[in-house]
Coordinates of C-alpha atoms and ligand atoms in Angstrom, one line a residue:
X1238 CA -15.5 -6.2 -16.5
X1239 CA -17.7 -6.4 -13.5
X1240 CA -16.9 -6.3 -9.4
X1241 CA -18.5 -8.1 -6.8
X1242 CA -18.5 -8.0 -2.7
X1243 CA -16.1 -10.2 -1.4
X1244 CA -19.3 -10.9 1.2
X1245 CA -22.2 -10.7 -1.6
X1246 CA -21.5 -12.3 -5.0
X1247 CA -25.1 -10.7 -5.7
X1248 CA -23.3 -7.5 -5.6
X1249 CA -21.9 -6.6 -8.8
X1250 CA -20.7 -2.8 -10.1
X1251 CA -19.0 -1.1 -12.8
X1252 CA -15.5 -0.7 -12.8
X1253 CA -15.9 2.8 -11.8
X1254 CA -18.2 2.3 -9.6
X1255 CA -15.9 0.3 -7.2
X1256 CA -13.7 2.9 -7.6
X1257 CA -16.6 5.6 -7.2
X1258 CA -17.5 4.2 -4.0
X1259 CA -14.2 2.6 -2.4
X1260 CA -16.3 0.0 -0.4
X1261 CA -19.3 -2.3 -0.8
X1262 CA -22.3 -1.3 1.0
X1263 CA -22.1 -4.8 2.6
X1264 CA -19.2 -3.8 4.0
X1265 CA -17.2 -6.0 1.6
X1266 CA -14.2 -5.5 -0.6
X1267 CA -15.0 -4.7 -4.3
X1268 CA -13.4 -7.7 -6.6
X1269 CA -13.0 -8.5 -9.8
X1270 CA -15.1 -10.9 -11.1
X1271 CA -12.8 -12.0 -13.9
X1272 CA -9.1 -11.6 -13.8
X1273 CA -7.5 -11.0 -17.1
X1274 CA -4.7 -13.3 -18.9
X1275 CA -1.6 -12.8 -20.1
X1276 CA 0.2 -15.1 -22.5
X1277 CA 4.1 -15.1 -22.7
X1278 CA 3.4 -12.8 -25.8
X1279 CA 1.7 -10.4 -23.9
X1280 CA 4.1 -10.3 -20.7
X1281 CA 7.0 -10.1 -24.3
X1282 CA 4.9 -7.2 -25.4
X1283 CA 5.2 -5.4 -22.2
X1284 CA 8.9 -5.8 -22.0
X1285 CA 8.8 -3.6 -25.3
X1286 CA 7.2 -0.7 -23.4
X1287 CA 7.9 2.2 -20.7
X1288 CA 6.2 2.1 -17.4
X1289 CA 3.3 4.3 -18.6
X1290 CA 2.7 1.9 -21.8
X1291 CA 2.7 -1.1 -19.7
X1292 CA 1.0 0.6 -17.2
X1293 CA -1.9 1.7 -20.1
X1294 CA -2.3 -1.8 -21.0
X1295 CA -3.0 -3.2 -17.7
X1296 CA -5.3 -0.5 -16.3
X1297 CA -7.6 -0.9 -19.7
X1298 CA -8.2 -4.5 -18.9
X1299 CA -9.2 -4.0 -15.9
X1300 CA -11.7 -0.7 -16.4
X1301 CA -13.6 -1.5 -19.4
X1302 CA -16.0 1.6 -18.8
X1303 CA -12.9 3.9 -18.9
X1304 CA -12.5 5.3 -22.8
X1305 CA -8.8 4.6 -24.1
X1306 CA -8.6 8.3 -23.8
X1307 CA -9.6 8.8 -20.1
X1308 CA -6.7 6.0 -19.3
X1309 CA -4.2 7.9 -21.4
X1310 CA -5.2 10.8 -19.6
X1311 CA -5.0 9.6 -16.2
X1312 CA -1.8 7.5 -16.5
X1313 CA 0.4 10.2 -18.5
X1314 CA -0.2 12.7 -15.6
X1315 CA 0.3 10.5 -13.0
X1316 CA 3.8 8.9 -14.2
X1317 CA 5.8 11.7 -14.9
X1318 CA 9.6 12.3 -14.6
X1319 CA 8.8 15.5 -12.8
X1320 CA 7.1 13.8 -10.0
X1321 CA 9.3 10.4 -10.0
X1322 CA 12.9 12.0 -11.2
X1323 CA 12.9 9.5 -14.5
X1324 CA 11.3 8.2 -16.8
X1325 CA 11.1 5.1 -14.8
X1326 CA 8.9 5.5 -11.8
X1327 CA 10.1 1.8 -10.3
X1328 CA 13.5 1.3 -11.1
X1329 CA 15.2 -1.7 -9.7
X1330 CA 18.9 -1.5 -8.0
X1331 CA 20.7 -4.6 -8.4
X1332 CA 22.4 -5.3 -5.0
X1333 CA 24.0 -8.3 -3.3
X1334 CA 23.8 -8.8 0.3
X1335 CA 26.6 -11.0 1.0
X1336 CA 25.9 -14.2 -1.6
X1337 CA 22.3 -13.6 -1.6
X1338 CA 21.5 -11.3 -4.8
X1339 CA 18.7 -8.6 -3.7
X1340 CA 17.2 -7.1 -6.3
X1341 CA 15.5 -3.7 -5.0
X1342 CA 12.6 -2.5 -6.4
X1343 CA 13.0 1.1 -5.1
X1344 CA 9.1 2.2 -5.1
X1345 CA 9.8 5.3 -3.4
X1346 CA 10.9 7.9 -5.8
X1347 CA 7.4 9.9 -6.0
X1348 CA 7.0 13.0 -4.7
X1349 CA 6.3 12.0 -0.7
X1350 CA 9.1 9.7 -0.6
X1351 CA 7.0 6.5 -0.5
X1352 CA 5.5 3.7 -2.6
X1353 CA 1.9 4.3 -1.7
X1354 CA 2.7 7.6 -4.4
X1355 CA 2.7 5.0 -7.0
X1356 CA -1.2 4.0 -6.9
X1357 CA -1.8 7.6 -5.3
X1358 CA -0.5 9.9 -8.2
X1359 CA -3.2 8.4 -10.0
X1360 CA -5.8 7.7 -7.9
X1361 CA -7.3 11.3 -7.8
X1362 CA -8.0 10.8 -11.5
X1363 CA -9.4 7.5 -12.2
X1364 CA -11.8 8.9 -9.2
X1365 CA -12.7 12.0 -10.4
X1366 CA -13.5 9.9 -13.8
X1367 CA -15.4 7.3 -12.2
X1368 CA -17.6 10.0 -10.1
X1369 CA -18.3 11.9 -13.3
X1370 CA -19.3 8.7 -14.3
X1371 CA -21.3 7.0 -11.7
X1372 CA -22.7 10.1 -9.5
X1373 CA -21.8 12.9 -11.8
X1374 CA -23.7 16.3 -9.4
X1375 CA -21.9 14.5 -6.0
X1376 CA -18.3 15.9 -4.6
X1377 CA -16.5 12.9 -3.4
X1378 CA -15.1 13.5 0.6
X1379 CA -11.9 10.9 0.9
X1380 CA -11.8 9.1 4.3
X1381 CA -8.6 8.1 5.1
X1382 CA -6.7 6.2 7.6
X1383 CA -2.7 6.0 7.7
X1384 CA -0.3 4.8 9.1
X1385 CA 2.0 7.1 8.1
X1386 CA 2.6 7.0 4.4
X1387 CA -1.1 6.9 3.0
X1388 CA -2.0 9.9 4.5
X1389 CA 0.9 11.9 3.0
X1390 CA 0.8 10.3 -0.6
X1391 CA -2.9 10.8 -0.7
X1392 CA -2.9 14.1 0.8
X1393 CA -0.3 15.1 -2.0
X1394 CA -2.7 13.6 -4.6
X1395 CA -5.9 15.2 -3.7
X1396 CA -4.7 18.4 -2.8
X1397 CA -6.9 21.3 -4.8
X1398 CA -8.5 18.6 -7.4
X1399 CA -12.0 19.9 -8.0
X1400 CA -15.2 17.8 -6.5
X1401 CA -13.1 16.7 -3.3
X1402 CA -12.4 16.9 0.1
X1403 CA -9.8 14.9 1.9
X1404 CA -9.9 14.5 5.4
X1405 CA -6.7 11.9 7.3
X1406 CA -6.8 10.1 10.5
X1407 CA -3.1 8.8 11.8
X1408 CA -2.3 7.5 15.2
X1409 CA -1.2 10.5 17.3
X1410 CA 1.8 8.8 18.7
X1411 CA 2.1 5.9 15.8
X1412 CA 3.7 8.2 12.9
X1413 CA 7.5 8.8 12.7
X1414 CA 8.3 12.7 13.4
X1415 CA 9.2 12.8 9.4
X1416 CA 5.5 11.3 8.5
X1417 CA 4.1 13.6 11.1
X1418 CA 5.4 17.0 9.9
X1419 CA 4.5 15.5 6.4
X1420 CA 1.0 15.8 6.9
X1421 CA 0.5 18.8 9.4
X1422 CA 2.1 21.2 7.0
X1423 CA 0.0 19.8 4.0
X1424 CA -1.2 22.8 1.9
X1425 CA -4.3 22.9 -0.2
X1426 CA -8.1 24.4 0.4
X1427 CA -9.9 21.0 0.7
X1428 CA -8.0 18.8 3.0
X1429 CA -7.9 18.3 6.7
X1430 CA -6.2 16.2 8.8
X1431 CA -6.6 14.8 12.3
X1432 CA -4.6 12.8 15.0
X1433 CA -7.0 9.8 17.0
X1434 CA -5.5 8.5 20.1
X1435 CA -5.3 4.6 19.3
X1436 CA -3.7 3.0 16.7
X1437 CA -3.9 2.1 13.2
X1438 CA -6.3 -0.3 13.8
X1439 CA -8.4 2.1 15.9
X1440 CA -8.3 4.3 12.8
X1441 CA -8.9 2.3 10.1
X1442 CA -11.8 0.8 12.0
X1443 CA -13.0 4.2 12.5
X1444 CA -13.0 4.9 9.0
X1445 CA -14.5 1.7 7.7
X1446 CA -17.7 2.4 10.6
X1447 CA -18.0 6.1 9.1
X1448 CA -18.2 4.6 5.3
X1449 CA -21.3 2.0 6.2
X1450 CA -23.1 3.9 8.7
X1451 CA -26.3 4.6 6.8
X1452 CA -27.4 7.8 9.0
X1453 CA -24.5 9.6 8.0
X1454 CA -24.6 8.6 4.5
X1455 CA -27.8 10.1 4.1
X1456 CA -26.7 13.5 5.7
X1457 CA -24.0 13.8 3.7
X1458 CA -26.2 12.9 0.3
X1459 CA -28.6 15.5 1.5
X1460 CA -25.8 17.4 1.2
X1461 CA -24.3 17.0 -2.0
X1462 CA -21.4 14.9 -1.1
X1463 CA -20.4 11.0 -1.4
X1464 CA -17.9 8.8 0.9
X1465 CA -14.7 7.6 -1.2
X1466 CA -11.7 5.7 0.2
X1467 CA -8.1 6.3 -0.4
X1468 CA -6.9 3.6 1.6
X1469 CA -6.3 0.3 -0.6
X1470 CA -9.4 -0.8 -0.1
X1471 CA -10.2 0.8 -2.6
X1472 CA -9.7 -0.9 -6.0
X1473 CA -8.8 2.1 -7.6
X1474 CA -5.7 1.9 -5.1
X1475 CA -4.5 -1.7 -5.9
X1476 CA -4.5 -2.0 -9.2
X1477 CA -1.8 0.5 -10.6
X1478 CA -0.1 -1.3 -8.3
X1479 CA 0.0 -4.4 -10.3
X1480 CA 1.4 -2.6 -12.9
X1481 CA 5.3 -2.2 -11.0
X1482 CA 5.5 -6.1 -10.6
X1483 CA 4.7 -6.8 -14.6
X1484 CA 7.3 -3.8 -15.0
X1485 CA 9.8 -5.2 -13.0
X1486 CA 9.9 -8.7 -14.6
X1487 CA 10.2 -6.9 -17.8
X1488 CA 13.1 -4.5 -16.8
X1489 CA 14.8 -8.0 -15.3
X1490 CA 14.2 -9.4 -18.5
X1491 CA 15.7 -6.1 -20.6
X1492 CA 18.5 -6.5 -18.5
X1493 CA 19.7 -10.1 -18.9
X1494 CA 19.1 -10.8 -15.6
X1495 CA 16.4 -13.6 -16.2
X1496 CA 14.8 -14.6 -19.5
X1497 CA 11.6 -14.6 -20.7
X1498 CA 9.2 -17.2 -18.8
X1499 CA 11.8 -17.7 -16.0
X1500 CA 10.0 -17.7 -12.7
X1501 CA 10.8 -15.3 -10.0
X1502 CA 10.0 -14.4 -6.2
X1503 CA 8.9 -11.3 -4.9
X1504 CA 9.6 -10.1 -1.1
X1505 CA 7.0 -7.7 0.3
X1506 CA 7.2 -5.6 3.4
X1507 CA 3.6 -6.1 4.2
X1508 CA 1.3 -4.1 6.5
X1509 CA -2.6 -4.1 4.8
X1510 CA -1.8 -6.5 2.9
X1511 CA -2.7 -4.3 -0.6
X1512 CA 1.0 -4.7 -2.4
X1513 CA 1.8 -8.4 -2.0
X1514 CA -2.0 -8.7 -2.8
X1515 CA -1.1 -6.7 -6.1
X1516 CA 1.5 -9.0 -6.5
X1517 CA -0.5 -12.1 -6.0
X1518 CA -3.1 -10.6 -9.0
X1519 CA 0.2 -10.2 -11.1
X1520 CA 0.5 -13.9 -11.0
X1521 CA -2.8 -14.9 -11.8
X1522 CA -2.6 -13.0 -14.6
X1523 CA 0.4 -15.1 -15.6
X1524 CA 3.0 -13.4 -14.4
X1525 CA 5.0 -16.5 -13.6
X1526 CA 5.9 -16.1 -9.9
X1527 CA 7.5 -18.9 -8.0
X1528 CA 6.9 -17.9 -4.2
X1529 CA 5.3 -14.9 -2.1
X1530 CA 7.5 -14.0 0.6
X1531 CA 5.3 -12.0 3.1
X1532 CA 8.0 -9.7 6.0
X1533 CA 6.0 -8.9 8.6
X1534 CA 7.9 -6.9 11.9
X1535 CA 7.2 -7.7 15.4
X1536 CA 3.2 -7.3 14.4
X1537 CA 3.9 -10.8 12.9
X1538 CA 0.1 -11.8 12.8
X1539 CA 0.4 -12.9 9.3
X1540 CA 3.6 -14.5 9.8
X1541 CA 1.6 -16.4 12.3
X1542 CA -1.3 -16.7 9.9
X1543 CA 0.6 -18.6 6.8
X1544 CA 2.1 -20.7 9.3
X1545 CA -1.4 -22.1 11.4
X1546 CA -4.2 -21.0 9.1
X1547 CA -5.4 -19.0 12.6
X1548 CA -5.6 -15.2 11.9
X1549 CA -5.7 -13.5 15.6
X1550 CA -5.2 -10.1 16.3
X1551 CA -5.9 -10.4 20.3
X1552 CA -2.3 -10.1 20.5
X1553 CA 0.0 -7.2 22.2
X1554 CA 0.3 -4.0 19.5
X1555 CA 4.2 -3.1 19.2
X1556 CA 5.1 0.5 17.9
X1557 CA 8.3 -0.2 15.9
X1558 CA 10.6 1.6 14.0
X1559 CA 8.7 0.0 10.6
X1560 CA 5.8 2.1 11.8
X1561 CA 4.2 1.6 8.5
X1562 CA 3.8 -2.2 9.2
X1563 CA 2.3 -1.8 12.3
X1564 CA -1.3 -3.1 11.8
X1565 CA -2.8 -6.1 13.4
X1566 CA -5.9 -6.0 10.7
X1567 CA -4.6 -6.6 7.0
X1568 CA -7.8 -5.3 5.5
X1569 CA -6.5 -7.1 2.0
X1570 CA -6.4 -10.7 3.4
X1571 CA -9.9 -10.6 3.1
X1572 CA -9.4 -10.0 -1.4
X1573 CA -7.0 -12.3 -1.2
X1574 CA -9.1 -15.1 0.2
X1575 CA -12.2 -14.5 -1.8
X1576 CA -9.9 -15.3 -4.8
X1577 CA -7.8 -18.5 -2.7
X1578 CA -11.0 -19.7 -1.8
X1579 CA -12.5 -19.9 -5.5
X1580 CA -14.9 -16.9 -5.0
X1581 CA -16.5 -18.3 -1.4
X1582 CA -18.3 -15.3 -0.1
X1583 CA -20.0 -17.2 2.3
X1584 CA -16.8 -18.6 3.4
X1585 CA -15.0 -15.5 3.4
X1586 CA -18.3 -13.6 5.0
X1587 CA -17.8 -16.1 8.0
X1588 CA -14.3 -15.8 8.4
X1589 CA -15.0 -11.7 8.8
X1590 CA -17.6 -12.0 10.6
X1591 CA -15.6 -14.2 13.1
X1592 CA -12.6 -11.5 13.0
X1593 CA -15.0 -9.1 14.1
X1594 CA -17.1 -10.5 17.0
X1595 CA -14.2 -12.6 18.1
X1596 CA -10.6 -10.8 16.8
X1597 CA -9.5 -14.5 15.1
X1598 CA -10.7 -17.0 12.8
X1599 CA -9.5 -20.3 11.1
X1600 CA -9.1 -21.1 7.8
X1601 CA -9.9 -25.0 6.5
X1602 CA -7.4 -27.1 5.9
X1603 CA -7.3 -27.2 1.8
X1604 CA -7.4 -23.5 2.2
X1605 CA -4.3 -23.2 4.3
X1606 CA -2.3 -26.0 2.5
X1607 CA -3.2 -23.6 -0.8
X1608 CA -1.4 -21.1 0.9
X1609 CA 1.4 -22.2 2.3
X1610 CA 2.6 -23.7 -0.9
X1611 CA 2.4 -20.4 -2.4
X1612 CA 3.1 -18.2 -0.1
X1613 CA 6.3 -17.9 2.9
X1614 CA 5.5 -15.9 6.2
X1615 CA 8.9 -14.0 8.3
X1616 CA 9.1 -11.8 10.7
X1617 CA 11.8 -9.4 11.8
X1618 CA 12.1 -7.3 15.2
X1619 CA 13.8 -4.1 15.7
X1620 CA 17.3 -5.9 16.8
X1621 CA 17.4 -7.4 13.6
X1622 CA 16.3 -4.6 11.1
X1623 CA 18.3 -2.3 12.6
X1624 CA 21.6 -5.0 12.5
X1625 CA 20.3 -5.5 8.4
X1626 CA 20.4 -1.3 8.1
X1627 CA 23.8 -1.3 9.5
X1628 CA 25.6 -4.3 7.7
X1629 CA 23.6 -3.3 4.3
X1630 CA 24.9 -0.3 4.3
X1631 CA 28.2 -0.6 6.1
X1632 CA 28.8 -3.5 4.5
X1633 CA 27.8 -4.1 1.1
X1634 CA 26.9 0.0 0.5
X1635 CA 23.2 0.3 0.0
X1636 CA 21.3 2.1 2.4
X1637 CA 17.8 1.6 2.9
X1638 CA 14.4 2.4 4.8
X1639 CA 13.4 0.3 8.1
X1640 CA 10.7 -1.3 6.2
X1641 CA 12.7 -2.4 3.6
X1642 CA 15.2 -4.0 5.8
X1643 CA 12.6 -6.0 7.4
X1644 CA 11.9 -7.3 3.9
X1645 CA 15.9 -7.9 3.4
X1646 CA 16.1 -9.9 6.7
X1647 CA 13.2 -12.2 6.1
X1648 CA 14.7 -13.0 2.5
X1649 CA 17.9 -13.5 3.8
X1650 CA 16.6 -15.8 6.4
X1651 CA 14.3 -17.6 3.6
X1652 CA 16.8 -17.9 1.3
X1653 CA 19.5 -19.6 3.6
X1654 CA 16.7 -21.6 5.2
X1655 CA 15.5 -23.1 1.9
X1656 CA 18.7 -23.1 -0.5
X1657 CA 15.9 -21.2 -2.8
X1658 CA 17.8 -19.6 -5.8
X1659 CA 14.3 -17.8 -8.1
X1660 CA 15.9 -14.5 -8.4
X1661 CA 13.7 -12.4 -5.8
X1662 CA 12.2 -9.0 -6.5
X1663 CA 12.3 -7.2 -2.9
X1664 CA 10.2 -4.3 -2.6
X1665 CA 12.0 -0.7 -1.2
X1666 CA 8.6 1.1 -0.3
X1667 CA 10.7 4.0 1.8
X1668 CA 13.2 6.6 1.3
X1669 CA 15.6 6.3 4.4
X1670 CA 15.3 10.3 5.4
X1671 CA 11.4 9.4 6.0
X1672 CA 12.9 7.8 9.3
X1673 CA 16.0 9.0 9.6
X1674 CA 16.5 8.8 13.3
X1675 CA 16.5 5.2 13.2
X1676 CA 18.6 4.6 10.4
X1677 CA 20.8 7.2 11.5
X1678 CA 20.9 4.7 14.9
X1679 CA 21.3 1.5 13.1
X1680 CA 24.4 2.6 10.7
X1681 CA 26.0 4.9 13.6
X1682 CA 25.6 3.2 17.1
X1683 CA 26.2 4.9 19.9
X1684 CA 27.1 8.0 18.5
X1685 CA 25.0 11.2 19.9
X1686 CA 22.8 12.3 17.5
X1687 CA 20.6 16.0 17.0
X1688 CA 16.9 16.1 18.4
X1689 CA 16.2 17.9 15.6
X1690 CA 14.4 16.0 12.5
X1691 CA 16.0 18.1 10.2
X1692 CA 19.5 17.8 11.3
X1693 CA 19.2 14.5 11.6
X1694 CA 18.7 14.8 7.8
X1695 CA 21.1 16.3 6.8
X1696 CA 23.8 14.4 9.4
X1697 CA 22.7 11.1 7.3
X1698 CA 22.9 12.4 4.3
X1699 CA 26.5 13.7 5.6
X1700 CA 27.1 10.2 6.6
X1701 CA 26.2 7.8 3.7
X1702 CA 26.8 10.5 1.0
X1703 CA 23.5 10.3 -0.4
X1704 CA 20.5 13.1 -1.5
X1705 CA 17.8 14.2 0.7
X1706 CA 14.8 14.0 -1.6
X1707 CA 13.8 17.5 -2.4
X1708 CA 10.0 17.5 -0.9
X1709 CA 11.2 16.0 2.4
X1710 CA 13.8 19.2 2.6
X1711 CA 11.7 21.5 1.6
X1712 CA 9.5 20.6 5.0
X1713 CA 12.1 22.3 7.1
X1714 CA 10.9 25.6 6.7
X1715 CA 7.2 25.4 7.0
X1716 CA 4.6 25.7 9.9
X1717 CA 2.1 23.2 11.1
X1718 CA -1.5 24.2 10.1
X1719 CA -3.3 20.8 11.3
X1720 CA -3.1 20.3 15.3
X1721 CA -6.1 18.4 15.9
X1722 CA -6.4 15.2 17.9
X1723 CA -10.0 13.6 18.7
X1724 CA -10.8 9.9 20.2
X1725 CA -11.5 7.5 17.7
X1726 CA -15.5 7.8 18.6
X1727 CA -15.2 11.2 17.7
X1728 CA -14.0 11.1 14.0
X1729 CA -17.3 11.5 12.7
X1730 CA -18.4 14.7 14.5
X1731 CA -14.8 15.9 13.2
X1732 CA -16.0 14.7 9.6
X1733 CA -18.9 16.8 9.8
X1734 CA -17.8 20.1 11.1
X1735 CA -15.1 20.0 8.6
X1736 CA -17.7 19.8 6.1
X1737 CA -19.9 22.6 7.9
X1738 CA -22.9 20.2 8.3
X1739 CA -24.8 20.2 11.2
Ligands
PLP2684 C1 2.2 1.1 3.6 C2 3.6 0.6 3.7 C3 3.9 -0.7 3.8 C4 2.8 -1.8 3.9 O1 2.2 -2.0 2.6 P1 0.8 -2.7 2.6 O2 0.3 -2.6 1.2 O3 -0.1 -2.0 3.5 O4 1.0 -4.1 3.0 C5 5.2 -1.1 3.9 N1 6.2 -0.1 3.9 C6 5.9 1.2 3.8 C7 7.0 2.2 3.8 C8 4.6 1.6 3.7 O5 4.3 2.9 3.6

């Protein structure tokens, strides 16, 4: 199985070197060139299996220079009821909201309390594999850019492995106080982490300039070490992501809740665009998905895109309460219409090139008539998610994260809109206590509430009767160790005085 640019079809790598490298040198997204298919036997045969057998299967289809060993290896460690509290790293939680069955994928059960730990528990190794592989004398030095989750979950997975550094960028005033603490008290000898003043945006821009500046990729050869990317675009990142939507339609199907074959929706609280991209590579493997339900919050530039074809991020930046979601770039679109667009780098080379010199771009017609009969755009401000927290909770007794309820709201909305009835898989990609000032907010109004982060936690765990996650607890009692904050222009002096190159 071979990858190509997104921008260059003349481009084409291994499987670990995509992964090696996170990024074309083009500057384009690494693609695969084939996507593997799955019959109805194959999707029965996965039913038959636990999340790390299904999750063995899929990843060996897709990295065809990886020995069936190396995936064992990598998948085993990465999955374990240690880190994710059972067996089953994505369980679903069958809930009804009102008439309108929701049923939760909770993808936050890993060890930083969100689902980016489900492609970032494993990450670390499939790198390390693919560097032995591809540049086998190099250390790999992680870039990444968060808004809020990816740092932590990447952090947490890169801490003390041997051959890397990892150094995080997030917005100094864009993370919630939870996410912050999260990553300033990170332990471990090789990472580093640093505040920009900006955005995401500003960030991941910053990131993506360091990764294809060629001056600085020579001093850091001359030097021993290599760029890498945690962030999801990196393929390495999206693909054991694919594996929770194969494993989802098979627990549904265990359960009695659909049958074998049955179509179903998913619902995806969508920031980058990398897991309702996942999703969408599910489905042309044959998962048989019926509709793509894309919640955006106020940042609504892809609700606007599904709906007009015009992607345009000249548009005000809110900071929400879904803080995670708050990106005006979805870095993923671009995957997603290299494979819509029947593998048109040209086409999807102009469209970028446009989004860079002029912040928008417009899709042709065929193009966005293809999407919009696949895919539904909603958008939720922070009125409405926090109304969704409240009555959720208050009402029908589950309580979830503000990212989730964004996704709840825009389902609710579709489904009453539409009369739509394809059971819907709804992603949960946050534990509550990540933010639990504004939760606390939503299901309490107008009571007083603590300063403190930490009683805040334990006041909403007081409140709804459920468990702080351990890790998140455990935070309470230590010290911050990274108080850095630089300009966005300045990340790459920071990069290399944390490497101790002149
Ligand atoms: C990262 C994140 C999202 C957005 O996911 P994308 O893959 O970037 O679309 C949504 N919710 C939470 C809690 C996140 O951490």
């Amino acid at each position: 199985m071979k990858y190509n640019s997104t921008t260059n079809k003349n481009i084409v790598v291994s499987a670990s070197q995509a992964i090696a490298q996170g990024i074309s040198s083009d500057g384009g997204l690494f693609v695969p060139v084939e996507i593997p298919q799955y019959s109805m036997a194959d999707i029965e045969a996965l039913t038959k299996l636990d999340y790390v057998g299904r999750a063995k299967k899929i990843l060996s289809d897709y990295l065809d220079d990886f020995t069936a060993d190396e995936i064992d290896e990598c998948v085993t460690k990465a999955y374990t009821a240690e880190k994710f509290g059972s067996a089953n790293p994505a369980p679903l939680s069958y809930q009804k909201y009102g008439d309108i069955d929701m049923n939760v994928l909770e993808l936050w059960h890993g060890p930083t309390s969100a689902f980016k730990d489900m492609a970032l528990q494993i990450l670390p190794h499939l790198l390390i594999k693919s560097l032995r592989k591809t540049y086998p004398d190099k250390q790999a030095v992680i870039l990444v850019a968060t808004s809020g989750d990816t740092g932590k979950a990447a952090l947490e997975g890169f801490k003390d492995v041997d051959g890397t550094k990892i150094m995080v960028f997030y917005p100094v005033d864009g993370v919630s106080p939870m996410q912050k603490r999260q990553m300033t008290t990170q332990e471990g000898e090789n990472v580093n982490v640093c505040a920009i003043r900006g955005n995401f945006d500003d960030a991941q821009t910053g990131v993506k300039k360091i990764f294809t500046d060629p001056a600085l990729i020579e001093k850091l050869e001359k030097n021993g070490y290599i760029f890498s990317s945690a962030n999801s675009i990196n393929w390495g990142r999206l693909l054991p992501q694919i594996v929770y939507y194969f494993s989802a339609y098979s627990d549904m199907v265990n359960d009695g809740k659909i049958a074998l074959g049955d179509k179903i929706n998913v619902v995806v609280p969508t920031g980058n665009f990398g897991n309702i991209l996942a999703s969408y590579y599910a489905y042309r493997m044959g998962l048989p998905i019926n509709k793509f339900i894309c919640a955006s919050n106020s940042n609504n530039v892809l609700t606007d895109f599904i709906a007009t074809g015009t992607y345009d991020k000249n548009r005000s930046f809110y900071a929400t309460i879904s803080p995670s979601m708050d990106i005006l770039v979805s870095s993923n679109l671009e995957r997603f219409l290299y494979h819509m667009s029947e593998c048109d780098d040209v086409k999807v080379k102009g469209y970028m090139t446009s989004l860079k010199t002029e912040g928008t771009y417009t899709v042709d017609s065929e193009l966005k008539e293809k999407i919009g009969t696949l895919f539904a755009g909603g958008f939720c401000d922070d009125v409405k998610t926090k109304a969704v927290i409240d009555e959720f909770f208050n009402k029908y007794g589950y309580l979830c994260d503000t990212h989730t309820a964004v996704a709840v709201s825009v389902y609710k909305e579709y489904a009453e809109q539409t009369g739509d009835k394809t059971p819907a898989v709804l992603d949960s990609t946050a534990s509550p206590y990540k933010f639990s000032g504004s939760v606390l907010k939503a299901i309490a109004d107008g009571e007083a509430l603590p300063d403190d982060e930490f009683a805040m936690v334990d006041l909403l765990s007081a409140k709804t009767g459920t468990a702080v996650p351990k890790p998140l607890a455990a935070l309470k009692d230590k010290t911050a160790r990274f108080t850095n904050v630089c300009n966005a222009d300045e990340m790459p002096e920071f990069v290399l005085s944390a490497l101790g190159i002149e």
